[in-house]
CSV table of C-alpha atoms in Angstrom, one decimal:
chain,number,residue,atom,x,y,z
A,17,MET,CA,129.2,102.5,158.2
A,18,MET,CA,130.3,106.0,156.7
A,19,LEU,CA,133.7,105.1,158.0
A,20,LYS,CA,133.7,102.0,156.2
A,21,SER,CA,132.7,103.8,153.0
A,22,ILE,CA,135.4,106.2,153.3
A,23,LEU,CA,138.1,103.5,153.7
A,24,ILE,CA,136.5,101.6,150.7
A,25,LEU,CA,136.9,104.8,148.5
A,26,SER,CA,140.4,105.2,149.6
A,27,ILE,CA,141.0,101.8,148.7
A,28,VAL,CA,139.5,102.4,145.1
A,29,PHE,CA,141.1,105.5,144.5
A,30,ASN,CA,144.2,104.9,145.7
A,31,THR,CA,144.6,101.8,143.5
A,32,SER,CA,143.6,103.4,140.3
A,33,SER,CA,145.2,106.8,140.6
A,34,ASP,CA,148.0,108.0,138.2
A,35,CYS,CA,151.3,107.1,139.3
A,36,GLY,CA,153.3,110.0,140.4
A,37,ALA,CA,150.3,112.2,141.0
A,38,ALA,CA,149.5,113.2,144.5
A,39,GLN,CA,146.3,111.4,145.7
A,40,ALA,CA,143.5,113.4,146.5
A,41,LEU,CA,141.9,113.1,150.1
A,42,VAL,CA,138.3,112.5,149.9
A,43,HIS,CA,135.9,113.0,152.9
A,44,VAL,CA,132.2,111.7,152.4
A,45,GLU,CA,129.9,113.5,154.6
A,46,PRO,CA,126.7,111.6,155.8
A,47,ALA,CA,124.3,111.9,153.0
A,48,HIS,CA,121.6,114.6,153.6
A,49,LEU,CA,118.8,113.5,151.5
A,50,GLN,CA,115.7,115.4,150.0
A,51,GLY,CA,113.4,113.1,148.6
A,52,PRO,CA,111.3,109.8,149.7
A,53,ARG,CA,113.7,107.1,148.5
A,54,SER,CA,116.3,106.0,151.3
A,55,LEU,CA,119.8,105.3,149.9
A,56,GLN,CA,121.3,102.0,150.2
A,57,GLU,CA,125.1,102.1,151.5
A,58,GLN,CA,126.1,100.3,148.6
A,59,THR,CA,124.5,102.5,146.4
A,60,GLY,CA,125.8,105.8,147.8
A,61,THR,CA,129.4,104.0,147.9
A,62,ALA,CA,129.0,103.0,144.2
A,63,ALA,CA,127.9,106.4,143.2
A,64,ILE,CA,130.9,108.1,145.0
A,65,ARG,CA,133.3,105.6,143.6
A,66,ASP,CA,132.2,106.4,139.9
A,67,TYR,CA,132.2,109.9,140.5
A,68,MET,CA,135.9,109.9,141.6
A,69,GLN,CA,136.6,107.6,138.7
A,70,SER,CA,135.2,110.3,136.6
A,71,TRP,CA,137.7,112.8,137.9
A,72,GLN,CA,140.5,110.7,136.8
A,73,SER,CA,139.2,110.5,132.9
A,74,PHE,CA,138.5,114.3,133.3
A,75,ARG,CA,141.8,114.9,134.3
A,76,ALA,CA,143.6,112.5,131.5
A,77,ALA,CA,141.0,113.7,128.9
A,78,LEU,CA,141.7,117.8,129.6
A,79,GLU,CA,145.5,117.1,129.7
A,80,GLN,CA,145.9,114.8,126.5
A,81,ASN,CA,143.3,116.5,124.6
A,82,ARG,CA,141.4,113.0,124.1
A,83,ALA,CA,137.9,113.4,124.3
A,84,GLU,CA,137.3,109.6,123.9
A,85,LEU,CA,138.7,109.3,127.5
A,86,LEU,CA,135.4,110.9,128.9
A,87,SER,CA,133.2,108.1,127.5
A,88,PRO,CA,133.4,105.4,130.5
A,89,ASP,CA,132.4,108.3,133.0
A,90,PHE,CA,130.5,111.0,131.2
A,91,VAL,CA,127.4,111.5,129.5
A,92,GLY,CA,124.8,113.9,128.2
A,93,ALA,CA,125.5,117.6,128.5
A,94,ALA,CA,128.6,117.1,131.0
A,95,LYS,CA,130.3,114.9,128.2
A,96,GLU,CA,129.3,117.3,125.5
A,97,LYS,CA,130.5,120.5,127.3
A,98,LEU,CA,133.9,118.7,128.4
A,99,THR,CA,134.0,117.5,124.6
A,100,ASP,CA,133.6,120.7,123.2
A,101,THR,CA,136.5,122.5,125.8
A,102,ILE,CA,138.7,119.6,124.5
A,103,GLN,CA,137.9,120.2,120.8
A,104,THR,CA,139.0,124.0,121.4
A,105,GLN,CA,142.0,123.4,123.6
A,106,THR,CA,143.0,121.5,120.7
A,107,ALA,CA,142.2,123.7,118.1
A,108,LEU,CA,144.3,126.7,120.4
A,109,GLY,CA,147.0,124.3,121.2
A,110,ILE,CA,146.2,124.7,125.0
A,111,ARG,CA,146.2,122.1,127.5
A,112,THR,CA,145.2,121.9,131.0
A,113,ARG,CA,145.8,119.8,134.0
A,114,TYR,CA,143.6,119.5,136.8
A,115,VAL,CA,145.2,117.8,140.0
A,116,ASP,CA,142.3,117.1,142.3
A,117,ARG,CA,143.8,117.5,146.1
A,118,GLU,CA,140.9,117.4,148.2
A,119,HIS,CA,137.3,116.4,147.5
A,120,ASP,CA,134.4,117.0,150.5
A,121,LEU,CA,131.5,114.9,149.0
A,122,GLN,CA,127.8,114.8,150.1
A,123,ILE,CA,124.8,113.1,148.4
A,124,VAL,CA,122.2,115.7,148.4
A,125,PHE,CA,119.4,113.8,146.1
A,126,TYR,CA,118.3,110.5,145.1
A,127,SER,CA,115.5,110.5,143.2
A,128,PRO,CA,112.2,109.0,143.9
A,129,GLU,CA,112.4,106.4,140.9
A,130,GLY,CA,116.3,105.6,141.5
A,131,LEU,CA,117.4,107.1,138.2
A,132,SER,CA,119.5,110.0,139.4
A,133,ILE,CA,121.6,111.0,142.2
A,134,GLU,CA,123.1,114.7,143.1
A,135,ILE,CA,126.3,115.0,144.8
A,136,LEU,CA,127.9,118.1,146.1
A,137,ASP,CA,131.7,118.3,146.1
A,138,ARG,CA,133.5,121.0,147.5
A,139,VAL,CA,136.6,120.4,145.7
A,140,GLN,CA,140.3,122.1,145.9
A,141,TYR,CA,142.5,121.5,143.0
A,142,ASP,CA,145.5,122.7,141.1
A,143,MET,CA,145.1,124.2,137.7
A,144,GLN,CA,147.9,124.3,135.2
A,145,VAL,CA,147.3,125.7,131.7
A,146,PHE,CA,150.0,125.2,128.9
A,147,ASP,CA,149.9,126.8,125.6
A,148,GLN,CA,152.1,125.2,123.2
A,149,ASN,CA,153.1,123.0,126.0
A,150,LYS,CA,154.3,125.9,127.7
A,151,VAL,CA,153.1,126.5,131.0
A,152,ILE,CA,151.3,130.1,131.2
A,153,ALA,CA,149.5,129.8,134.6
A,154,THR,CA,149.6,127.6,137.9
A,155,GLN,CA,146.6,128.4,140.3
A,156,ARG,CA,145.1,126.5,143.6
A,157,MET,CA,141.3,126.5,142.8
A,158,SER,CA,138.7,126.0,145.1
A,159,ALA,CA,135.0,125.3,143.8
A,160,ARG,CA,131.7,123.9,144.8
A,161,TYR,CA,130.6,121.3,142.3
A,162,LEU,CA,126.7,120.0,141.8
A,163,VAL,CA,127.3,116.9,140.1
A,164,VAL,CA,124.2,114.8,138.6
A,165,LEU,CA,124.8,111.0,138.0
A,166,THR,CA,122.5,108.7,136.3
A,167,PRO,CA,122.8,104.8,136.3
A,168,ALA,CA,124.1,103.2,133.0
A,169,GLU,CA,124.6,99.4,132.4
A,170,ILE,CA,127.1,98.8,135.1
A,171,ARG,CA,127.9,101.9,136.9
A,172,TRP,CA,127.0,105.6,137.4
A,173,ARG,CA,127.9,108.4,135.1
A,174,VAL,CA,127.9,112.0,135.2
A,175,ARG,CA,125.5,114.0,133.5
A,176,VAL,CA,125.6,117.2,135.1
A,177,PHE,CA,129.2,118.4,136.4
A,178,GLN,CA,129.3,121.9,137.3
A,179,ALA,CA,131.0,124.2,139.6
A,180,SER,CA,129.1,127.4,141.3
A,181,PRO,CA,130.5,129.9,143.5
A,182,ASN,CA,131.6,128.6,147.0
B,248,MET,CA,176.9,157.8,119.4
B,249,LYS,CA,178.5,154.7,118.4
B,250,PRO,CA,176.3,152.3,116.9
B,251,GLY,CA,177.2,149.7,119.7
B,252,MET,CA,176.2,152.4,122.5
B,253,LEU,CA,172.8,152.8,120.4
B,254,SER,CA,172.3,149.2,120.5
B,255,LEU,CA,173.0,148.9,124.2
B,256,LEU,CA,170.8,152.1,125.1
B,257,SER,CA,168.0,150.6,122.8
B,258,GLY,CA,168.0,147.3,124.9
B,259,LEU,CA,168.0,148.8,128.3
B,260,ALA,CA,165.3,150.8,127.1
B,261,VAL,CA,163.3,147.6,125.9
B,262,ALA,CA,164.4,146.1,129.5
B,263,VAL,CA,162.8,149.0,131.5
B,264,GLY,CA,159.6,148.9,129.1
B,265,GLN,CA,159.4,145.2,130.0
B,266,LEU,CA,160.0,146.1,133.6
B,267,THR,CA,157.3,148.7,133.7
B,268,LEU,CA,155.1,146.2,131.7
B,269,ALA,CA,155.5,143.6,134.4
B,270,GLN,CA,154.9,145.8,137.2
B,271,ASP,CA,151.7,147.6,135.8
B,272,VAL,CA,149.9,144.8,134.5
B,273,ARG,CA,146.9,144.1,136.3
B,274,MET,CA,143.6,142.7,135.8
B,275,THR,CA,140.2,143.4,136.9
B,276,LEU,CA,137.6,140.7,136.8
B,277,PRO,CA,134.2,140.5,137.5
B,278,LYS,CA,133.7,138.0,140.4
B,279,VAL,CA,130.4,136.7,139.0
B,280,VAL,CA,129.1,136.8,135.3
B,281,GLU,CA,125.7,135.5,134.3
B,282,ALA,CA,125.9,132.7,131.4
B,283,GLY,CA,125.6,134.1,128.0
B,284,SER,CA,126.0,137.7,129.3
B,285,PRO,CA,128.4,140.1,128.2
B,286,PHE,CA,131.3,141.4,130.6
B,287,ALA,CA,134.4,143.5,130.9
B,288,ILE,CA,137.8,143.0,131.9
B,289,GLN,CA,139.8,146.0,132.6
B,290,SER,CA,143.7,145.6,132.3
B,291,SER,CA,146.3,148.1,133.2
B,292,GLY,CA,149.7,148.5,131.3
B,293,ARG,CA,150.6,149.0,127.7
B,294,GLY,CA,151.2,146.9,125.0
B,295,LYS,CA,149.7,143.8,123.5
B,296,SER,CA,148.5,140.9,125.6
B,297,THR,CA,146.9,137.6,125.4
B,298,LEU,CA,143.7,136.8,127.5
B,299,TYR,CA,142.9,133.1,128.1
B,300,VAL,CA,139.7,132.1,129.9
B,301,VAL,CA,140.1,128.4,131.3
B,302,GLY,CA,137.7,126.1,132.7
B,303,PRO,CA,136.4,122.7,132.2
B,304,ALA,CA,133.2,123.7,130.8
B,305,GLN,CA,134.8,126.4,128.2
B,306,VAL,CA,137.9,127.9,127.1
B,307,PHE,CA,139.0,130.6,125.0
B,308,ARG,CA,142.0,132.8,124.1
B,309,ARG,CA,141.9,136.2,122.5
B,310,ASP,CA,144.7,138.9,121.9
B,311,VAL,CA,144.0,142.1,123.9
B,312,GLN,CA,145.5,145.5,124.3
B,313,LEU,CA,146.7,146.3,127.7
B,314,GLY,CA,145.0,149.2,129.1
B,315,LYS,CA,142.1,149.2,127.5
B,316,MET,CA,138.9,147.6,128.7
B,317,THR,CA,138.0,144.2,126.8
B,318,ILE,CA,134.5,143.5,126.3
B,319,ILE,CA,133.7,139.6,126.3
B,320,PRO,CA,130.4,140.0,123.9
B,321,ALA,CA,126.9,138.2,125.0
B,322,GLY,CA,127.0,134.6,124.0
B,323,SER,CA,130.9,134.1,124.3
B,324,LEU,CA,131.1,132.6,127.9
B,325,THR,CA,127.8,130.1,127.9
B,326,ASN,CA,128.8,127.5,130.5
B,327,ALA,CA,128.3,127.8,134.4
B,328,GLY,CA,131.6,127.1,136.0
B,329,HIS,CA,134.7,128.1,137.9
B,330,TYR,CA,137.2,129.9,135.3
B,331,LEU,CA,140.7,131.0,135.5
B,332,ALA,CA,141.6,133.9,133.6
B,333,VAL,CA,145.2,134.4,132.5
B,334,LEU,CA,146.7,137.6,131.0
B,335,THR,CA,150.0,137.2,129.7
B,336,SER,CA,152.4,139.4,127.7
B,337,SER,CA,155.9,138.8,126.7
B,338,SER,CA,157.1,139.5,130.1
B,339,SER,CA,154.6,139.1,132.6
B,340,THR,CA,151.3,137.1,133.5
B,341,THR,CA,148.7,137.7,135.8
B,342,ASN,CA,145.8,135.4,136.9
B,343,GLY,CA,142.7,135.7,138.4
B,344,THR,CA,139.3,133.6,138.8
B,345,PHE,CA,135.7,134.2,138.7
B,346,ASP,CA,132.5,132.1,138.2
B,347,VAL,CA,129.9,132.2,135.5
B,348,VAL,CA,126.4,131.2,136.9
B,349,PRO,CA,123.4,130.1,135.5
B,350,SER,CA,120.8,132.3,134.0
B,351,ASN,CA,117.8,132.3,136.5
B,352,GLN,CA,115.3,132.0,133.6
B,353,PRO,CA,114.3,128.5,133.4
B,354,ALA,CA,114.5,127.5,129.8
B,355,GLU,CA,114.7,123.7,130.0
B,356,LEU,CA,113.2,120.8,132.4
B,357,ASN,CA,114.4,117.3,132.8
B,358,PHE,CA,111.3,115.7,134.3
B,359,LEU,CA,111.6,112.1,135.7
B,360,ALA,CA,108.0,110.7,136.4
B,361,LYS,CA,107.5,107.1,137.3
B,362,PRO,CA,105.4,105.2,136.9
B,363,SER,CA,103.8,105.4,133.9
B,364,ARG,CA,101.1,102.8,134.7
B,365,LEU,CA,99.8,102.3,138.1
B,366,PRO,CA,96.3,101.1,139.7
B,367,VAL,CA,94.1,103.6,140.8
B,368,ASP,CA,93.8,104.9,144.3
B,369,LEU,CA,97.3,104.6,145.4
B,370,HIS,CA,98.5,107.0,148.0
B,371,GLY,CA,101.7,108.6,147.0
B,372,GLY,CA,102.1,106.2,144.1
B,373,ILE,CA,103.1,108.6,141.4
B,374,THR,CA,106.4,110.4,142.1
B,375,GLY,CA,108.1,113.2,139.7
B,376,ALA,CA,111.4,115.0,140.2
B,377,VAL,CA,112.5,117.9,138.1
B,378,TYR,CA,115.8,119.4,137.2
B,379,VAL,CA,115.9,122.8,136.3
B,380,PHE,CA,118.1,124.2,133.4
B,381,ASP,CA,118.7,127.6,131.7
B,382,ALA,CA,118.8,128.2,127.9
B,383,TYR,CA,122.6,127.1,128.2
B,384,HIS,CA,121.9,123.6,129.8
B,385,ASN,CA,123.3,124.9,133.0
B,386,LEU,CA,121.5,123.5,136.0
B,387,ILE,CA,120.1,126.4,138.0
B,388,GLY,CA,121.1,126.1,141.6
B,389,THR,CA,119.4,128.9,142.9
B,390,PRO,CA,116.0,128.1,144.6
B,391,THR,CA,113.2,128.1,141.7
B,392,PRO,CA,109.8,127.4,142.0
B,393,VAL,CA,108.4,124.5,140.1
B,394,SER,CA,104.6,123.6,139.8
B,395,PHE,CA,103.5,119.9,139.6
B,396,GLU,CA,100.2,119.1,138.3
B,397,LEU,CA,98.1,115.8,137.9
B,398,SER,CA,94.9,116.2,136.0
B,399,SER,CA,93.0,113.5,135.2
B,400,PRO,CA,90.0,113.0,132.4
B,401,GLY,CA,87.1,113.2,135.0
B,402,GLY,CA,88.6,116.9,136.1
B,403,ASP,CA,90.5,116.0,139.5
B,404,VAL,CA,93.6,117.8,139.7
B,405,GLN,CA,96.3,117.9,142.3
B,406,LYS,CA,98.7,120.6,142.4
B,407,HIS,CA,102.0,120.8,144.2
B,408,ILE,CA,104.4,123.7,143.9
B,409,VAL,CA,107.9,122.7,144.9
B,410,ILE,CA,110.8,125.2,145.5
B,411,THR,CA,114.1,123.4,144.0
B,412,HIS,CA,116.9,122.7,146.1
B,413,ASP,CA,120.3,122.6,144.1
B,414,GLY,CA,118.6,122.6,141.2
B,415,VAL,CA,116.0,119.7,141.6
B,416,ALA,CA,112.5,119.3,143.0
B,417,TRP,CA,110.5,116.4,143.4
B,418,THR,CA,106.9,115.6,144.6
B,419,GLY,CA,104.7,112.6,145.3
B,420,MET,CA,101.2,112.4,143.9
B,421,ASP,CA,98.0,110.2,144.4
B,422,SER,CA,96.6,108.1,141.6
B,423,THR,CA,93.2,109.1,141.3
B,424,ALA,CA,90.0,107.0,141.9
B,425,PHE,CA,89.2,106.4,138.0
B,426,ALA,CA,91.0,104.6,135.7
B,427,GLY,CA,92.1,106.4,132.5
B,428,THR,CA,95.2,108.4,131.2
B,429,ASP,CA,96.4,111.1,133.6
B,430,ARG,CA,98.4,114.1,132.7
B,431,PHE,CA,101.5,114.6,134.8
B,432,MET,CA,103.0,118.1,134.1
B,433,ALA,CA,105.9,120.1,135.6
B,434,ARG,CA,106.0,124.0,135.1
B,435,SER,CA,108.7,126.3,136.1
B,436,GLY,CA,108.7,130.0,134.7
B,437,ASP,CA,107.4,129.7,131.0
B,438,VAL,CA,108.5,126.0,130.3
B,439,SER,CA,106.4,123.0,131.0
B,440,ILE,CA,106.6,119.5,130.2
B,441,THR,CA,104.1,116.7,130.5
B,442,ARG,CA,104.4,113.0,131.1
B,443,VAL,CA,101.4,110.6,130.7
B,444,VAL,CA,100.6,108.4,133.5
B,445,SER,CA,98.1,105.5,132.8
B,446,GLN,CA,95.8,104.6,135.9
B,447,VAL,CA,94.6,101.1,135.8
B,448,PRO,CA,91.8,99.4,137.8
B,449,GLY,CA,93.0,98.0,141.1
B,450,ASP,CA,92.6,94.4,142.1
B,451,PRO,CA,88.9,93.3,142.1
B,452,CYS,CA,86.7,93.9,144.9
B,453,GLY,CA,83.4,91.9,146.0
B,454,LEU,CA,84.2,89.1,143.5
B,455,LYS,CA,80.8,87.4,143.1
B,456,MET,CA,79.7,84.3,141.1
B,457,SER,CA,76.6,82.5,140.4
B,458,ALA,CA,75.7,78.8,139.3
B,459,ARG,CA,73.3,77.6,136.7
B,460,GLN,CA,72.7,74.0,136.0
B,461,SER,CA,73.1,72.9,132.4
B,462,GLY,CA,72.5,69.0,131.9
B,463,GLN,CA,75.3,67.7,133.8
B,464,GLN,CA,77.5,70.7,134.1
B,465,LEU,CA,77.3,73.7,136.0
B,466,GLN,CA,77.4,76.9,134.3
B,467,LEU,CA,79.5,79.4,136.8
B,468,SER,CA,79.4,83.1,135.9
B,469,THR,CA,81.0,86.0,137.7
B,470,GLU,CA,79.1,89.3,138.2
B,471,PRO,CA,81.1,92.1,136.3
B,472,VAL,CA,84.2,92.2,137.9
B,473,ARG,CA,85.3,95.6,139.2
B,474,ASP,CA,87.6,97.2,141.8
B,475,CYS,CA,86.6,98.8,144.8
B,476,ARG,CA,86.3,102.4,143.0
B,477,GLY,CA,84.0,100.6,140.4
B,478,ASN,CA,86.5,100.6,137.6
B,479,ALA,CA,85.9,97.6,135.4
B,480,VAL,CA,88.8,95.3,135.9
B,481,PRO,CA,90.4,94.8,132.4
B,482,ASP,CA,89.3,91.9,130.0
B,483,GLY,CA,92.2,89.3,130.0
B,484,THR,CA,92.5,89.2,133.6
B,485,ILE,CA,92.6,85.7,135.2
B,486,VAL,CA,89.8,84.6,137.3
B,487,THR,CA,90.5,81.0,139.0
B,488,PHE,CA,87.3,78.5,139.6
B,489,THR,CA,87.9,75.9,142.3
B,490,GLU,CA,85.9,73.1,142.9
B,491,SER,CA,86.5,71.0,145.9
B,492,TYR,CA,85.0,67.6,146.1
B,493,HIS,CA,85.8,64.8,148.6
B,494,GLY,CA,89.3,66.4,149.2
B,495,ASP,CA,90.2,66.4,145.7
B,496,LEU,CA,90.7,69.9,144.2
B,497,SER,CA,90.5,71.0,140.5
B,498,THR,CA,90.8,74.1,139.2
B,499,VAL,CA,90.0,76.3,136.1
B,500,ASP,CA,91.7,79.7,135.3
B,501,VAL,CA,89.6,81.7,133.1
B,502,PRO,CA,90.2,85.2,131.5
B,503,ILE,CA,87.7,87.7,132.0
B,504,LYS,CA,86.1,88.5,128.8
B,505,ARG,CA,83.6,91.3,128.0
B,506,GLY,CA,83.6,92.1,131.9
B,507,ILE,CA,82.9,88.8,133.4
B,508,ALA,CA,84.3,85.1,133.7
B,509,GLU,CA,82.1,82.2,132.8
B,510,VAL,CA,83.2,78.5,133.1
B,511,GLN,CA,81.6,75.1,132.6
B,512,MET,CA,82.5,72.6,135.6
B,513,PRO,CA,81.1,68.9,136.4
B,514,LEU,CA,78.2,68.8,138.3
B,515,GLN,CA,79.0,66.9,141.4
B,516,SER,CA,76.9,66.4,144.5
B,517,GLY,CA,78.4,67.9,147.8
B,518,ALA,CA,81.0,69.9,146.1
B,519,ALA,CA,82.2,73.3,146.8
B,520,ILE,CA,83.2,76.1,144.3
B,521,SER,CA,85.0,78.9,145.3
B,522,VAL,CA,86.2,81.9,143.0
B,523,ALA,CA,89.2,84.4,143.2
B,524,SER,CA,91.2,86.1,141.2
B,525,GLY,CA,94.9,87.1,142.3
B,526,VAL,CA,95.0,87.5,145.7
B,527,VAL,CA,91.1,88.3,146.2
B,528,LEU,CA,88.8,85.7,147.3
B,529,GLY,CA,85.3,85.9,145.9
B,530,ASN,CA,82.4,83.8,147.4
B,531,GLN,CA,81.9,80.4,147.5
B,532,ILE,CA,78.9,78.0,146.5
B,533,GLY,CA,77.9,74.3,147.0
B,534,GLY,CA,77.3,72.4,144.0
B,535,GLY,CA,75.1,69.5,145.1
B,536,LYS,CA,72.5,67.9,142.9
């Protein structure tokens, strides 16, 4: 069942990845839920698919300094913080390129009323910083992201997107 | 010395200086910084440099003097996350990473409570989930106690203390025996947030009617309709009277008014009349002359 989920995610992710960008490896651990509500496979798959989609808009938005690219996937504080970062980057003439290499995902909470899902993402990504289009740093990063998604009309949106120490 | 030689020597001196700079520039970063707190970055070397602190949640750039301690004042870096610090000069660059973590002091709670309305006496019928944030809207990932309290107007209080896991805590509560408006409160540290939960009577219990002849009609009337806990079932709730006579059924739906349901039905010898509300069946009486 979980293998099927991973396969579905791979397909979704591959078809929508940027051309030329290396595809991230996505590994989904079995859900380890606290809370009374059971998680249907379809719900978990949709949440992870939408979260992975959010990485693409996150990457594009921070690389192109276009906050509007965040709108389909981010909401609330996550969107506000990323938007602030993009505005500051624009003001400073900075751009950042995030290339995610590997995600190790686990759904850790599905709220009893079904209005939020929390995902833990141990992610490895490459980060490049440009100042006036000149590369000033390239670094492989490793972080543990706490992600909270809430349902919107037709998809899950990222409401909290926060790295914590590994 | 000839001017050309001077220029060459001067160029060499610059080159050596840059090489020294390139070899000497180092940066000492804290591993972890609490959101909003001041911190210091120590660099080695000489000359001017530019410091970048870059992460998805925040970014800043400032000019720094190499060899001196750079103080990042309180309130500068407020968003939790994993950051890359880059120190560049004209000839060299050094990088490092560090984390900004939330403060442990809760300042904001996101409280999802459901439902806002439910029947009395329902085991585990009320649930609440709380995400705990600091003053900068960072999710506090370290275990933090959250107190959930459900209090009814009658004075009943249910209290659960739950420790957050990855920033979230949840609980389930029973609805109390009495209809009314309950207060469902979540508290963490000095912050609390309250939701209102309306408890409504459950299904009718012991539904009972009586009949009284009124000319050629039968006046049917229920006793005050209550749930199993004695709460009055609200006016407007539909009560169904059914008359069965020689295989024919006639049904009348009547809303409860002032606590009871009343209806007149034709008086027919040998008819049986029953009363129900929803899935709850009441008594049955014969309707003979």
